[in-house]
Amino acid sequence: MDEYGQRLDQLETAWAELDRADSRQHEVWADGLGDLLAAGYLIQADAERVVGWLVQRAVYDVDYAVRESALHAVSEAGVPYQLPYAALEPLAANIDTFEPLLLEYVLFSLSATHDKRARGSIEPFLSHPDVAVREEAELAMTELRDDGAQPA
């Protein structure tokens, strides 16, 4: 088995363990998965699968540190991978539940899809009371206006 195959076996074992893990382990796993994503080490399908798990943690985990680690990892994935909007749609659907720091990750990640459907979720934050959120929303809208943006 090659190195990538061994890593996938480790990933499969990790998925099984994550269902039984506590919040601290979720945070550590999210950080580790973020490192894999940032390095562009996974093939596209595996990256999307990892992002799906991270998005679920970001939306539904009650532990702030887990949510932040998961969102940081998702934002890291947006650089080496072209993530489909559908993979991040739960973030858009729950965008009003995120604290300002977490919103910055969400806005960046949604814009990294280059999908114009993200605009409706991002536009309301152009007038957010937090200056960092407003700035990230402006950057996100600029990213979505690029020529590479996909039609809705």
Tab-separated table of C-alpha atoms in Angstrom:
chain	number	residue	atom	x	y	z
A	1	MET	CA	0.000	0.000	0.000
A	2	ASP	CA	1.367	3.437	-0.897
A	3	GLU	CA	1.647	6.346	1.519
A	4	TYR	CA	-1.643	7.908	0.382
A	5	GLY	CA	-3.452	4.599	0.892
A	6	GLN	CA	-2.048	4.365	4.405
A	7	ARG	CA	-3.223	7.897	5.148
A	8	LEU	CA	-6.703	7.020	3.886
A	9	ASP	CA	-6.778	3.984	6.185
A	10	GLN	CA	-5.851	6.271	9.054
A	11	LEU	CA	-8.592	8.660	8.002
A	12	GLU	CA	-11.160	5.840	7.977
A	13	THR	CA	-10.104	4.845	11.489
A	14	ALA	CA	-10.363	8.468	12.556
A	15	TRP	CA	-13.945	8.738	11.228
A	16	ALA	CA	-14.962	5.759	13.343
A	17	GLU	CA	-13.302	7.196	16.452
A	18	LEU	CA	-14.757	10.672	16.003
A	19	ASP	CA	-18.272	9.482	16.727
A	20	ARG	CA	-17.073	8.442	20.189
A	21	ALA	CA	-14.687	11.327	20.807
A	22	ASP	CA	-15.173	14.197	23.239
A	23	SER	CA	-14.976	17.892	22.351
A	24	ARG	CA	-11.253	18.215	23.065
A	25	GLN	CA	-10.539	15.369	20.646
A	26	HIS	CA	-12.802	17.011	18.049
A	27	GLU	CA	-10.778	20.202	18.305
A	28	VAL	CA	-7.493	18.325	17.884
A	29	TRP	CA	-8.871	16.365	14.921
A	30	ALA	CA	-10.181	19.540	13.293
A	31	ASP	CA	-6.738	21.131	13.627
A	32	GLY	CA	-5.050	18.062	12.144
A	33	LEU	CA	-7.519	17.852	9.277
A	34	GLY	CA	-6.934	21.542	8.626
A	35	ASP	CA	-3.222	20.833	8.254
A	36	LEU	CA	-3.957	18.078	5.704
A	37	LEU	CA	-6.278	20.377	3.789
A	38	ALA	CA	-3.915	23.349	3.837
A	39	ALA	CA	-1.149	21.162	2.413
A	40	GLY	CA	-3.418	20.026	-0.413
A	41	TYR	CA	-2.540	16.450	0.462
A	42	LEU	CA	-5.965	14.897	-0.154
A	43	ILE	CA	-7.611	14.196	-3.473
A	44	GLN	CA	-10.631	16.390	-4.203
A	45	ALA	CA	-13.278	13.814	-3.177
A	46	ASP	CA	-11.567	13.127	0.152
A	47	ALA	CA	-11.105	16.847	0.789
A	48	GLU	CA	-14.825	17.393	0.229
A	49	ARG	CA	-15.618	14.551	2.623
A	50	VAL	CA	-13.364	16.056	5.295
A	51	VAL	CA	-14.869	19.498	4.737
A	52	GLY	CA	-18.349	17.989	5.143
A	53	TRP	CA	-17.406	16.629	8.568
A	54	LEU	CA	-15.828	19.952	9.547
A	55	VAL	CA	-18.864	21.937	8.408
A	56	GLN	CA	-21.121	19.721	10.530
A	57	ARG	CA	-18.886	20.343	13.559
A	58	ALA	CA	-18.848	24.080	12.867
A	59	VAL	CA	-22.619	24.254	12.696
A	60	TYR	CA	-23.705	21.803	15.373
A	61	ASP	CA	-20.957	21.408	17.977
A	62	VAL	CA	-21.645	23.278	21.217
A	63	ASP	CA	-17.964	23.818	22.013
A	64	TYR	CA	-16.710	27.168	20.677
A	65	ALA	CA	-13.123	25.925	20.323
A	66	VAL	CA	-14.281	23.003	18.169
A	67	ARG	CA	-16.372	25.313	16.005
A	68	GLU	CA	-13.460	27.712	15.563
A	69	SER	CA	-10.991	24.933	14.719
A	70	ALA	CA	-13.415	23.411	12.235
A	71	LEU	CA	-14.050	26.741	10.509
A	72	HIS	CA	-10.355	27.549	10.391
A	73	ALA	CA	-9.740	24.179	8.730
A	74	VAL	CA	-12.538	24.776	6.201
A	75	SER	CA	-11.068	28.161	5.338
A	76	GLU	CA	-7.675	26.489	4.831
A	77	ALA	CA	-9.293	24.062	2.382
A	78	GLY	CA	-10.530	26.919	0.211
A	79	VAL	CA	-6.995	27.694	-0.938
A	80	PRO	CA	-5.751	24.412	-2.484
A	81	TYR	CA	-9.210	23.014	-3.339
A	82	GLN	CA	-12.168	24.324	-5.317
A	83	LEU	CA	-14.938	23.484	-2.886
A	84	PRO	CA	-18.483	23.271	-4.211
A	85	TYR	CA	-21.012	25.643	-2.688
A	86	ALA	CA	-23.172	22.656	-1.732
A	87	ALA	CA	-20.454	21.473	0.671
A	88	LEU	CA	-20.602	24.803	2.501
A	89	GLU	CA	-24.325	25.439	2.197
A	90	PRO	CA	-24.969	24.480	5.851
A	91	LEU	CA	-22.696	27.380	6.819
A	92	ALA	CA	-24.759	29.761	4.719
A	93	ALA	CA	-28.020	28.368	6.099
A	94	ASN	CA	-26.822	28.890	9.678
A	95	ILE	CA	-24.769	32.042	9.166
A	96	ASP	CA	-26.750	34.025	11.742
A	97	THR	CA	-25.665	31.646	14.514
A	98	PHE	CA	-21.951	32.441	14.288
A	99	GLU	CA	-20.079	34.850	16.533
A	100	PRO	CA	-18.103	37.667	14.805
A	101	LEU	CA	-14.728	35.862	14.740
A	102	LEU	CA	-16.373	32.738	13.360
A	103	LEU	CA	-18.276	34.813	10.809
A	104	GLU	CA	-14.979	35.923	9.317
A	105	TYR	CA	-14.103	32.296	8.547
A	106	VAL	CA	-17.572	31.603	7.174
A	107	LEU	CA	-17.564	34.631	4.881
A	108	PHE	CA	-14.104	33.802	3.550
A	109	SER	CA	-15.017	30.161	2.977
A	110	LEU	CA	-18.247	30.974	1.161
A	111	SER	CA	-16.468	33.411	-1.136
A	112	ALA	CA	-13.752	30.846	-1.875
A	113	THR	CA	-16.384	28.735	-3.655
A	114	HIS	CA	-16.620	31.482	-6.304
A	115	ASP	CA	-20.318	30.644	-6.507
A	116	LYS	CA	-22.649	33.619	-6.841
A	117	ARG	CA	-25.243	31.875	-4.665
A	118	ALA	CA	-23.076	32.867	-1.694
A	119	ARG	CA	-23.823	36.561	-2.270
A	120	GLY	CA	-27.215	36.446	-0.584
A	121	SER	CA	-25.645	35.105	2.590
A	122	ILE	CA	-22.743	37.549	2.563
A	123	GLU	CA	-24.455	40.855	1.619
A	124	PRO	CA	-26.214	41.424	4.963
A	125	PHE	CA	-22.837	41.472	6.692
A	126	LEU	CA	-21.645	44.495	4.706
A	127	SER	CA	-23.368	46.573	7.414
A	128	HIS	CA	-22.500	44.394	10.416
A	129	PRO	CA	-21.592	46.341	13.589
A	130	ASP	CA	-18.234	44.537	13.884
A	131	VAL	CA	-15.656	46.229	11.634
A	132	ALA	CA	-13.691	43.001	11.004
A	133	VAL	CA	-16.864	41.239	9.853
A	134	ARG	CA	-17.716	44.157	7.541
A	135	GLU	CA	-14.212	44.087	6.070
A	136	GLU	CA	-14.362	40.321	5.499
A	137	ALA	CA	-17.793	40.695	3.878
A	138	GLU	CA	-16.380	43.354	1.537
A	139	LEU	CA	-13.462	41.112	0.610
A	140	ALA	CA	-15.841	38.198	0.078
A	141	MET	CA	-18.064	40.220	-2.244
A	142	THR	CA	-15.007	41.359	-4.204
A	143	GLU	CA	-13.924	37.724	-4.557
A	144	LEU	CA	-17.362	36.788	-5.845
A	145	ARG	CA	-17.284	39.618	-8.413
A	146	ASP	CA	-14.132	38.179	-10.009
A	147	ASP	CA	-14.519	36.898	-13.570
A	148	GLY	CA	-14.121	33.320	-12.334
A	149	ALA	CA	-17.404	33.393	-10.413
A	150	GLN	CA	-19.917	30.763	-11.450
A	151	PRO	CA	-23.433	31.745	-12.469
A	152	ALA	CA	-26.187	31.134	-9.953
